[in-house]
Short mmCIF file of C-alpha atoms and ligand atoms in Angstrom, two decimals:
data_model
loop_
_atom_site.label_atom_id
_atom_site.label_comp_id
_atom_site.label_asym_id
_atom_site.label_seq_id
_atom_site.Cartn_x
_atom_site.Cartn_y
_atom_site.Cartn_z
CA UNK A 1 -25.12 -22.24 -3.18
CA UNK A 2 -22.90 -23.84 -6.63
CA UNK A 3 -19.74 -22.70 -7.58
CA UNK A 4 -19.48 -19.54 -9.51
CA UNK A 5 -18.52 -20.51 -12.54
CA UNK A 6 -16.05 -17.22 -13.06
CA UNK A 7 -13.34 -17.20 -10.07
CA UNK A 8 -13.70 -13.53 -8.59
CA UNK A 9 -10.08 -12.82 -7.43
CA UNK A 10 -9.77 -10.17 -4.46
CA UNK A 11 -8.41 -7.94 -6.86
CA UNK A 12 -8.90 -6.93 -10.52
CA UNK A 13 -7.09 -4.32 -12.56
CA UNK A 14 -8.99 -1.65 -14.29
CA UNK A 15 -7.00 -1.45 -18.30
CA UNK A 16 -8.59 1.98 -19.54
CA UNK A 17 -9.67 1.57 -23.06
CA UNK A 18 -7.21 0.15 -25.41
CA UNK A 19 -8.32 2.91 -27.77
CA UNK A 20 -7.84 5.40 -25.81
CA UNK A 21 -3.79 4.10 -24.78
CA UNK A 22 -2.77 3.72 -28.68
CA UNK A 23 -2.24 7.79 -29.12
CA UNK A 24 0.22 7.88 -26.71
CA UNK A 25 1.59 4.75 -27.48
CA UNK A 26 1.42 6.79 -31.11
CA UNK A 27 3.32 9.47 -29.09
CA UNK A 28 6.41 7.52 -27.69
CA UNK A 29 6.93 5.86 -30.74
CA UNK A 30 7.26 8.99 -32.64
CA UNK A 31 9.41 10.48 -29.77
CA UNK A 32 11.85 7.31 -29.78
CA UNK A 33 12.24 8.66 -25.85
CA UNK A 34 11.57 4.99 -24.19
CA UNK A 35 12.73 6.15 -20.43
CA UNK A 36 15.00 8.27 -18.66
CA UNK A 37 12.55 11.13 -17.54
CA UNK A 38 11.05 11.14 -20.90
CA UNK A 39 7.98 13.97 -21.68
CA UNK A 40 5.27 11.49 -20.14
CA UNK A 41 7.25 10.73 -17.40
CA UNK A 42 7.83 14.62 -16.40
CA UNK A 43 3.87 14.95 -17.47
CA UNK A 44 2.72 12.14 -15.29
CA UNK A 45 4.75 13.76 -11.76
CA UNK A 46 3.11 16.97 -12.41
CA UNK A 47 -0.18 15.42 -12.62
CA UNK A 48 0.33 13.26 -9.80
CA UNK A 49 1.63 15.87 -7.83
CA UNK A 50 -1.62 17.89 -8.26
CA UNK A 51 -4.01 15.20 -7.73
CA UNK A 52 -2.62 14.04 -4.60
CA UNK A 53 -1.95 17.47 -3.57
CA UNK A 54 1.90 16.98 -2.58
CA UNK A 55 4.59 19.58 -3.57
CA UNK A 56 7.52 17.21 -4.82
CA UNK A 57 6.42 13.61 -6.37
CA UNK A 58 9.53 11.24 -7.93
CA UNK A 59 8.22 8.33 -9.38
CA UNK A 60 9.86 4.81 -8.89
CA UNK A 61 10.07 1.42 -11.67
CA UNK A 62 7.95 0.02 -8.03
CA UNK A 63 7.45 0.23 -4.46
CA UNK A 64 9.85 -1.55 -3.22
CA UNK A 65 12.88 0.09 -5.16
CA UNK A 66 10.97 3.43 -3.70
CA UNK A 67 11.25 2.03 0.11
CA UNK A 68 14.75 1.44 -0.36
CA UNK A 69 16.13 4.48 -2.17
CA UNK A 70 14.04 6.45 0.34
CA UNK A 71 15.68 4.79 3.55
CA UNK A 72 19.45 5.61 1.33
CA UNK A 73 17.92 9.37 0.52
CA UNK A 74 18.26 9.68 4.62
CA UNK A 75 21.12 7.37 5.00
CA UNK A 76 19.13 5.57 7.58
CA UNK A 77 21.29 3.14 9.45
CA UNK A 78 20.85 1.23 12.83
CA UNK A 79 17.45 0.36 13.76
CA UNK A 80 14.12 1.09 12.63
CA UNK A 81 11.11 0.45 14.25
CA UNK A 82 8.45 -0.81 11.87
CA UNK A 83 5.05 -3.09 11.79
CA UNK A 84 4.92 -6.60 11.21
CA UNK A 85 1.62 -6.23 10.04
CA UNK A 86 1.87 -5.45 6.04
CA UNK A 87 3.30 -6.51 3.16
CA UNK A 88 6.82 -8.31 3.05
CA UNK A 89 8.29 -5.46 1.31
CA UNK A 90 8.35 -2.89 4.15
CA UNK A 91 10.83 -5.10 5.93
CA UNK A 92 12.50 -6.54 2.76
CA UNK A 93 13.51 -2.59 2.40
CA UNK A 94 15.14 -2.32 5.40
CA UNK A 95 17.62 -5.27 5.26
CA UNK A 96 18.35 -4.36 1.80
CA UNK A 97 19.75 -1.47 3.93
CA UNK A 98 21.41 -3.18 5.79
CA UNK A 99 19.36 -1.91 8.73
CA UNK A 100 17.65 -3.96 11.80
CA UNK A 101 14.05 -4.14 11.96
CA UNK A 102 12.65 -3.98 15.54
CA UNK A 103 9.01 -5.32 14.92
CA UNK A 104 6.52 -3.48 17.26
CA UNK A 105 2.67 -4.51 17.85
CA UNK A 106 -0.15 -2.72 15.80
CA UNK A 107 -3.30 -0.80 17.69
CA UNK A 108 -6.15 -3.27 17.62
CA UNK A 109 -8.59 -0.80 16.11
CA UNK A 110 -7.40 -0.17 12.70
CA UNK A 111 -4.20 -2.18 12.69
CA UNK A 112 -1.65 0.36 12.81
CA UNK A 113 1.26 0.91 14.23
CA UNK A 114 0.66 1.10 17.89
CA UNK A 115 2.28 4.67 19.35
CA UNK A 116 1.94 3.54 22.81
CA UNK A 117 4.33 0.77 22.28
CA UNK A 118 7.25 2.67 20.12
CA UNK A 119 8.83 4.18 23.13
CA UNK A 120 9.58 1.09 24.76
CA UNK A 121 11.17 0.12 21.27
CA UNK A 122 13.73 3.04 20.94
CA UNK A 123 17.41 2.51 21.74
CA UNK A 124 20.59 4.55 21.08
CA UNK A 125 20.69 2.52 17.59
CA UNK A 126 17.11 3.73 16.76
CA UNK A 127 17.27 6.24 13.36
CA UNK A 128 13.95 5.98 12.12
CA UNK A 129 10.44 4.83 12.18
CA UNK A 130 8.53 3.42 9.64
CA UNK A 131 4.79 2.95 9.91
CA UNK A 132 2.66 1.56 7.26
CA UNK A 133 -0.88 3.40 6.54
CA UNK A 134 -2.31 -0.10 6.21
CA UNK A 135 -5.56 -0.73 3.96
CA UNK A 136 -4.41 2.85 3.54
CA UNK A 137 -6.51 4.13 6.86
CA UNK A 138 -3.76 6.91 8.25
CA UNK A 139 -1.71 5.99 11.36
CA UNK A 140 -2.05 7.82 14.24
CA UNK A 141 0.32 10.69 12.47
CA UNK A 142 0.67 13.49 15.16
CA UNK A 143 1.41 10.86 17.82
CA UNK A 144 4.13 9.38 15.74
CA UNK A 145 5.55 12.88 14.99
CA UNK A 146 6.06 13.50 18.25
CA UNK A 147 7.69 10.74 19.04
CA UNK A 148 10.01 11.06 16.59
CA UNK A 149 10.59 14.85 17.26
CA UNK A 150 11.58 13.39 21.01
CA UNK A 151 14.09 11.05 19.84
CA UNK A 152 15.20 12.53 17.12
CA UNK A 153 14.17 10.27 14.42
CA UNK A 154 13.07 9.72 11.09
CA UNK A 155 9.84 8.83 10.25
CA UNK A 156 9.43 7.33 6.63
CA UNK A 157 5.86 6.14 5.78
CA UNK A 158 4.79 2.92 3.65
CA UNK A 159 2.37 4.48 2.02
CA UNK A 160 1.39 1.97 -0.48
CA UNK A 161 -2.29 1.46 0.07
CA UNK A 162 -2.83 5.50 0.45
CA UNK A 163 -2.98 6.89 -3.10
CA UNK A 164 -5.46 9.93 -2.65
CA UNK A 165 -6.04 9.19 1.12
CA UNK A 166 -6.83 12.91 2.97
CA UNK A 167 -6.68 13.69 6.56
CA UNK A 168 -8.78 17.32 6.75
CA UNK A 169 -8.62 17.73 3.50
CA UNK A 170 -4.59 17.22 3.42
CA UNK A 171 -2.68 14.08 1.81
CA UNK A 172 -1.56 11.85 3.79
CA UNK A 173 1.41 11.66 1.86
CA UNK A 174 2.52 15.08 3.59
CA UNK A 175 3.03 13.68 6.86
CA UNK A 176 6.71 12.41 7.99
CA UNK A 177 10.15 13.31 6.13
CA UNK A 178 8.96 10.61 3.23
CA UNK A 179 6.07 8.77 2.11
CA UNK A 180 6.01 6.15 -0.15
CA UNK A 181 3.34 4.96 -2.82
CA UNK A 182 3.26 1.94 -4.52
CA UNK A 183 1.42 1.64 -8.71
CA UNK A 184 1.34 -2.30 -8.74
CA UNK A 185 -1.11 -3.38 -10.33
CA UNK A 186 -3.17 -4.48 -7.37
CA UNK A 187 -3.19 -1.05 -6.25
CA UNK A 188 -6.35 1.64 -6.83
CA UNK A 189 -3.90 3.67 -8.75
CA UNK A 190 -1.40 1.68 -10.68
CA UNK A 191 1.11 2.00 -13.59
CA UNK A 192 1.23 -1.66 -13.75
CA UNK A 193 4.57 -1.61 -11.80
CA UNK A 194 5.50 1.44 -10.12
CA UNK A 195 5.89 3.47 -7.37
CA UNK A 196 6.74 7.26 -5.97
CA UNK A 197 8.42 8.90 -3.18
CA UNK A 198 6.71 11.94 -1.73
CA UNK A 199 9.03 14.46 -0.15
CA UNK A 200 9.53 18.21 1.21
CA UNK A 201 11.88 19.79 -0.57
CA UNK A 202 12.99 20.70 -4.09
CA UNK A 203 16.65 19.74 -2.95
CA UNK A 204 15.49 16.14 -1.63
CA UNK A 205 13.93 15.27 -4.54
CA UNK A 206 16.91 16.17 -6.70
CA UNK A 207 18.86 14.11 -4.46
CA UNK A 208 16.04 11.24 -4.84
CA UNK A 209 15.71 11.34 -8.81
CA UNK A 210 19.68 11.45 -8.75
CA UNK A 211 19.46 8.43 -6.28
CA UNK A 212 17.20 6.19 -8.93
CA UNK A 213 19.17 6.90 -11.73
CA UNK A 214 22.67 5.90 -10.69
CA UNK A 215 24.14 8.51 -8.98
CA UNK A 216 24.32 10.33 -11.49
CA UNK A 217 23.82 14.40 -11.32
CA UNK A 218 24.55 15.52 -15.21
CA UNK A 219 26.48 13.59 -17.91
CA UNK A 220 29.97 12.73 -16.39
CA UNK A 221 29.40 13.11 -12.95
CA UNK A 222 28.43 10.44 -10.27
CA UNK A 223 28.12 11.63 -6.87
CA UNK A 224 26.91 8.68 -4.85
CA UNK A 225 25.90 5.08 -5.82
CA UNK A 226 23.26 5.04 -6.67
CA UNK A 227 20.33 2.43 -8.50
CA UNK A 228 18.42 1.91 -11.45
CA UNK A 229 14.75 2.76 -10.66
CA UNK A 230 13.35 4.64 -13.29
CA UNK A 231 9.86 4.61 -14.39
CA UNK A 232 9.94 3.83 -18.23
CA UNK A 233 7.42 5.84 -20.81
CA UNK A 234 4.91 3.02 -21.54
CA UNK A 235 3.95 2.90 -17.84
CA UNK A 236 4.17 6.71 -17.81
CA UNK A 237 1.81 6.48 -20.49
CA UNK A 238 -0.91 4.18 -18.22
CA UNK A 239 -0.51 6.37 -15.48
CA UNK A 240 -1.60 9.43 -17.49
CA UNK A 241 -4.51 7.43 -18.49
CA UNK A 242 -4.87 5.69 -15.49
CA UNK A 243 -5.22 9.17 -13.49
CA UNK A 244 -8.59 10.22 -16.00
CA UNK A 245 -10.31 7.63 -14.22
CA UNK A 246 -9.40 7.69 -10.84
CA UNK A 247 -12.49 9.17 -9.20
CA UNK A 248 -14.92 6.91 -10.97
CA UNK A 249 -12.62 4.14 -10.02
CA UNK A 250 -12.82 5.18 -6.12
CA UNK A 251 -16.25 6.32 -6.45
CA UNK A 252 -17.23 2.90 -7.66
CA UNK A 253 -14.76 1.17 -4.98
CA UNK A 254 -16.54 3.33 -2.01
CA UNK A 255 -19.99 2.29 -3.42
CA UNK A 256 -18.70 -1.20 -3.31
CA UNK A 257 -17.43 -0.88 0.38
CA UNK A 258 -20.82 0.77 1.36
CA UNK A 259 -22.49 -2.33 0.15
CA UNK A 260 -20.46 -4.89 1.93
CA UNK A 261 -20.86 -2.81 5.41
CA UNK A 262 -24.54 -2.86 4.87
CA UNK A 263 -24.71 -6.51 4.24
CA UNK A 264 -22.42 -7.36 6.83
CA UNK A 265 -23.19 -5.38 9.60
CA UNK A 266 -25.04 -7.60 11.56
CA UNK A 267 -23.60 -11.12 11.26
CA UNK A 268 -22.43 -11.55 14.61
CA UNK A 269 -18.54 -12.15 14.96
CA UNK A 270 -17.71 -10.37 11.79
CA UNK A 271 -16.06 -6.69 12.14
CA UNK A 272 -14.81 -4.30 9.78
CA UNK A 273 -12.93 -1.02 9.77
CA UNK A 274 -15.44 1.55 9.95
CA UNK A 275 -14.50 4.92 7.67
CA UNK A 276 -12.26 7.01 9.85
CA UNK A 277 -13.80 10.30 10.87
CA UNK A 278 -12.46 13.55 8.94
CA UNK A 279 -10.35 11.69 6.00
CA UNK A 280 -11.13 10.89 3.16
CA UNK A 281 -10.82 7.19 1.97
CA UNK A 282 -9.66 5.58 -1.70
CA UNK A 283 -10.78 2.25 -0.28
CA UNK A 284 -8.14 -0.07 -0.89
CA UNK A 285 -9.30 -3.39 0.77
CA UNK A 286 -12.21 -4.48 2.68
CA UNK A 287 -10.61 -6.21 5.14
CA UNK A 288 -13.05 -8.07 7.66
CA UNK A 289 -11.72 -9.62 10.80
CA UNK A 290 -13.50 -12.98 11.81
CA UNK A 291 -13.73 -13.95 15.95
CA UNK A 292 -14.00 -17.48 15.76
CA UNK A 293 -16.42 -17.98 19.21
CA UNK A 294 -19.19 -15.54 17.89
CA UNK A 295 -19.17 -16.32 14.91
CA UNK A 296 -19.05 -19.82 14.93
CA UNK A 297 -16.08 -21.05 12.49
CA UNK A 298 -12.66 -19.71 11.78
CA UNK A 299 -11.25 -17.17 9.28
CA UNK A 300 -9.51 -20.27 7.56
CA UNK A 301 -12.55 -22.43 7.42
CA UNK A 302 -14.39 -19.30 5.94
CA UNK A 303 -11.60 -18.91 3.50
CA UNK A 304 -11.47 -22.06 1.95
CA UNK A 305 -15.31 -22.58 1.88
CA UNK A 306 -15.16 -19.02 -0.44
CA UNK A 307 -12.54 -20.82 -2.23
CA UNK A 308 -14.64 -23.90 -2.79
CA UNK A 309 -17.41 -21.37 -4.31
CA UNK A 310 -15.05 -20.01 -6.67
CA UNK A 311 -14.15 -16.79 -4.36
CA UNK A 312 -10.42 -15.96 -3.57
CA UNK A 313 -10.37 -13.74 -1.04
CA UNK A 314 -6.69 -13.33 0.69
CA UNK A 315 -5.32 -12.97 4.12
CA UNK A 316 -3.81 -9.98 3.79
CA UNK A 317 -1.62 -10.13 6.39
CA UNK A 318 -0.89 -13.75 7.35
CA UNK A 319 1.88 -14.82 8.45
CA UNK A 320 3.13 -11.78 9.85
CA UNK A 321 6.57 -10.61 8.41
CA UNK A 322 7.76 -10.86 11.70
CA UNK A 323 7.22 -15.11 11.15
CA UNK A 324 8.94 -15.52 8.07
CA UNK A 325 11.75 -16.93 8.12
CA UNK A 326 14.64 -14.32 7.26
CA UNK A 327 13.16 -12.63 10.71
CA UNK A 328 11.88 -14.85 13.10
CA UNK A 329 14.71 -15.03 14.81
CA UNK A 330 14.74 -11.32 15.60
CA UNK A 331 14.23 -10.38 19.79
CA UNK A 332 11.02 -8.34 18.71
CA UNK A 333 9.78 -11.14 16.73
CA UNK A 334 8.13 -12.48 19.78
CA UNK A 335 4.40 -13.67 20.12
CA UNK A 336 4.70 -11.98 23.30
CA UNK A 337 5.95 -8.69 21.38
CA UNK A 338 3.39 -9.48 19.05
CA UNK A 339 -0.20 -10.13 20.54
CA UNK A 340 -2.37 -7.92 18.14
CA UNK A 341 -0.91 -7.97 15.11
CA UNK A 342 -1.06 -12.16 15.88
CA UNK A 343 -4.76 -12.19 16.58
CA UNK A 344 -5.40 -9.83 13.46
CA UNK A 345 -3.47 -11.77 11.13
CA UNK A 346 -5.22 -15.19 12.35
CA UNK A 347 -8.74 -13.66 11.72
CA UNK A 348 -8.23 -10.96 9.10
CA UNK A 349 -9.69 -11.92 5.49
CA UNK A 350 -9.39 -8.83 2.33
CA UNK A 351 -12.81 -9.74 0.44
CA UNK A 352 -12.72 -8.97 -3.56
CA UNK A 353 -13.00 -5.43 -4.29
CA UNK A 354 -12.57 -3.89 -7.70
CA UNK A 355 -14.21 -1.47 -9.68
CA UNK A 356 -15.41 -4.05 -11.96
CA UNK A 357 -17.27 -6.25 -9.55
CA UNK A 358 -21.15 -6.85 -9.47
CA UNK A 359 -23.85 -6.30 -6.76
CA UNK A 360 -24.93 -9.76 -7.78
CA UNK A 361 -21.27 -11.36 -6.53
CA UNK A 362 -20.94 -8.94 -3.58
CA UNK A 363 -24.24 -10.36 -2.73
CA UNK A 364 -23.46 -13.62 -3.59
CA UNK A 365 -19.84 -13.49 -0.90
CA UNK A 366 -21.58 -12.11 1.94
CA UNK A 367 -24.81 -14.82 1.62
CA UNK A 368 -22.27 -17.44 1.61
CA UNK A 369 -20.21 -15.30 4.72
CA UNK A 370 -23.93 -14.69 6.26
CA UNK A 371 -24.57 -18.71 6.04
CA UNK A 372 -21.23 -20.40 6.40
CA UNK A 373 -21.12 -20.27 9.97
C1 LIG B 401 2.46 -2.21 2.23
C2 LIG B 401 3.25 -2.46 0.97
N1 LIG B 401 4.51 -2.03 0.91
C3 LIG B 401 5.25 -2.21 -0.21
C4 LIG B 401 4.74 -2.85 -1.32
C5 LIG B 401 5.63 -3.08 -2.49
O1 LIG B 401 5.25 -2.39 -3.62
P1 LIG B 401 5.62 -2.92 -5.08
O2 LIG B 401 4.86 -4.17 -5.32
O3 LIG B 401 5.20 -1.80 -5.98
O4 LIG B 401 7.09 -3.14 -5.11
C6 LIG B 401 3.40 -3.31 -1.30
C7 LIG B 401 2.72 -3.97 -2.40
O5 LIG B 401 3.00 -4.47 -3.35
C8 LIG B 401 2.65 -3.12 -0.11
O6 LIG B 401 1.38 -3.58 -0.03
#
């Protein structure tokens, strides 16, 4: 098979018709209200907080300013117990915290968190937990609950790859004292950069949207320090028209992932994450894991013969965060502490998915995964 002569990344952003963005761009200008919970802004967390079916929504300049401000909204100290299988950020939020990570292996099925192994993990320095809804399939939720509600602990949820994900019909995002979304661009839902935290209570998110905006709580008075993580009216403005799309988008992205399982279900060594029963996917990724003895070569020789076709898929997530080099020094860091989350980030590979891709190229990536081997 030649070289496409297009690269297809493993993501794509979907920009909503430029027409259709230049009334509210229309709007701000004739407002001259730029940021600082503007009339889009307020617009955009009422919207979001219906779509997603949450009570209280604050929305965040990005995800990782969101992880951080939610770990200060608790005043999370100590430990936490987290994943090293995800995105540098979740850990990144912690130290800016000043807090300990204590890395803990993932459940080979879907990559998770592992409950059975948090226990172990807990010491008189434990405050929190936070999981990560990875590829945004839910952690085991009521497991994790009660663990916490044994110890006493927090449980704050990276919830970056769950925008719209339901569990019986109910977010996902309602689940633990906070979740947190991210809008990058690489996201299903994005405002280009951005990012919410979900919460409870009227009262926490006064005390989050105080938190992102310095402190402040009115015009003279600052109560705590706080940061500078507002969402500005521009990307208020994309999310607005971001959010008139958003089933079509996942429609289209669950079509796509339908079509990849069917092509891909019987090449021998190749496995995917099935849909989970009861919830309700936005389908994120398609992350397929790659065992080198059945199938014949390894996730890295796959990976770079896509690459020589023109294909960039990415190993989403290798290295762990638990080998990089602010952390691999940690006690949980381990490859004994590690074993799953070590296996799945040496064979995991996230193939392209966005709404704008082809049959032809999905075809085209699983022939040359089909005939690689
Ligand atoms: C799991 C996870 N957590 C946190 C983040 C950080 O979000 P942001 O890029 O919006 O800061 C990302 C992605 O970017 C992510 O994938």
């Amino acid at each position: 098979m030649d070289k496409l002569n297009k690269p297809i990344t493993v993501t794509q952003p979907c920009l909503p018709p430029l027409e259709e963005f230049i009334p509210y761009l229309k709007q701000i200008w004739d407002n001259k209200w730029l940021t600082n919970n503007g009339i889009l802004h307020q617009q955009l967390e009422k919207e979001l907080a219906e779509y997603l079916g949450v009570k209280y929504i604050s929305l965040f300049s990005n995800g990782t300013l969101a992880l951080i401000t939610a770990l200060q909204a608790l005043n999370i100290q100590g430990e936490v117990i987290t994943t090293p299988f995800s995105f540098v950020a979740t850990t990144h939020s912690l130290w800016w915290n000043n807090v300990n990570p204590v890395f803990v292996d993932i459940e080979p099925e879907y990559l998770n968190l592992d409950p059975a192994k948090i226990e172990a993990a807990i010491t008189d320095k434990t405050s929190a937990i936070m999981p990560v809804h990875v590829y945004g399939n839910p952690c085991n939720i009521d497991e994790i609950q009660n663990i916490a509600d044994r110890h006493g602990l927090k449980v704050i949820y990276d919830a970056a790859h769950a925008f719209g994900v339901k569990i019986n019909g109910n977010s996902i995002l309602n689940y633990g004292d906070l979740s947190v979304l991210s809008f990058h661009a690489t996201k299903v839902y994005s405002t280009i950069e951005g990012g919410a935290i979900i919460c409870h209570t009227e009262a926490m998110k006064h005390h989050i949207d105080n938190l992102k905006n310095f402190g402040f709580r009115g015009e003279t008075v600052v109560e705590e320090p706080g940061i500078n993580a507002k969402l500005n009216e521009v990307q208020a403005a994309y999310g607005l028209l971001q959010l008139k799309y958003i089933d079509e988008f996942i429609a289209r992205r669950k079509e796509i992932t339908q079509l990849y399982q069917s092509l891909l279900k019987d090449v021998a060594g190749i496995r995917f994450l099935p849909d989970m029963e009861n919830v309700t996917h936005s389908y994120s990724y398609f992350p397929i894991l790659i065992d080198e003895k059945n199938y014949g070569i390894s996730r890295d020789a796959l990976y770079n013969k896509l690459k020589e076709k023109n294909i960039f898929a990415r190993r989403y997530f290798y290295p762990l965060i638990s080998n990089f080099e602010p952390y691999n020094k940690l006690e949980s860091s381990k490859i004994e502490n590690l074993l799953v989350a070590t296996k799945a980030a040496e064979e995991v590979l996230c193939l392209p998915i966005y709404v704008e891709l082809i049959n032809d190229d999905i075809q085209t990536i699983c022939s040359i995964i089909k005939y690689s081997a």
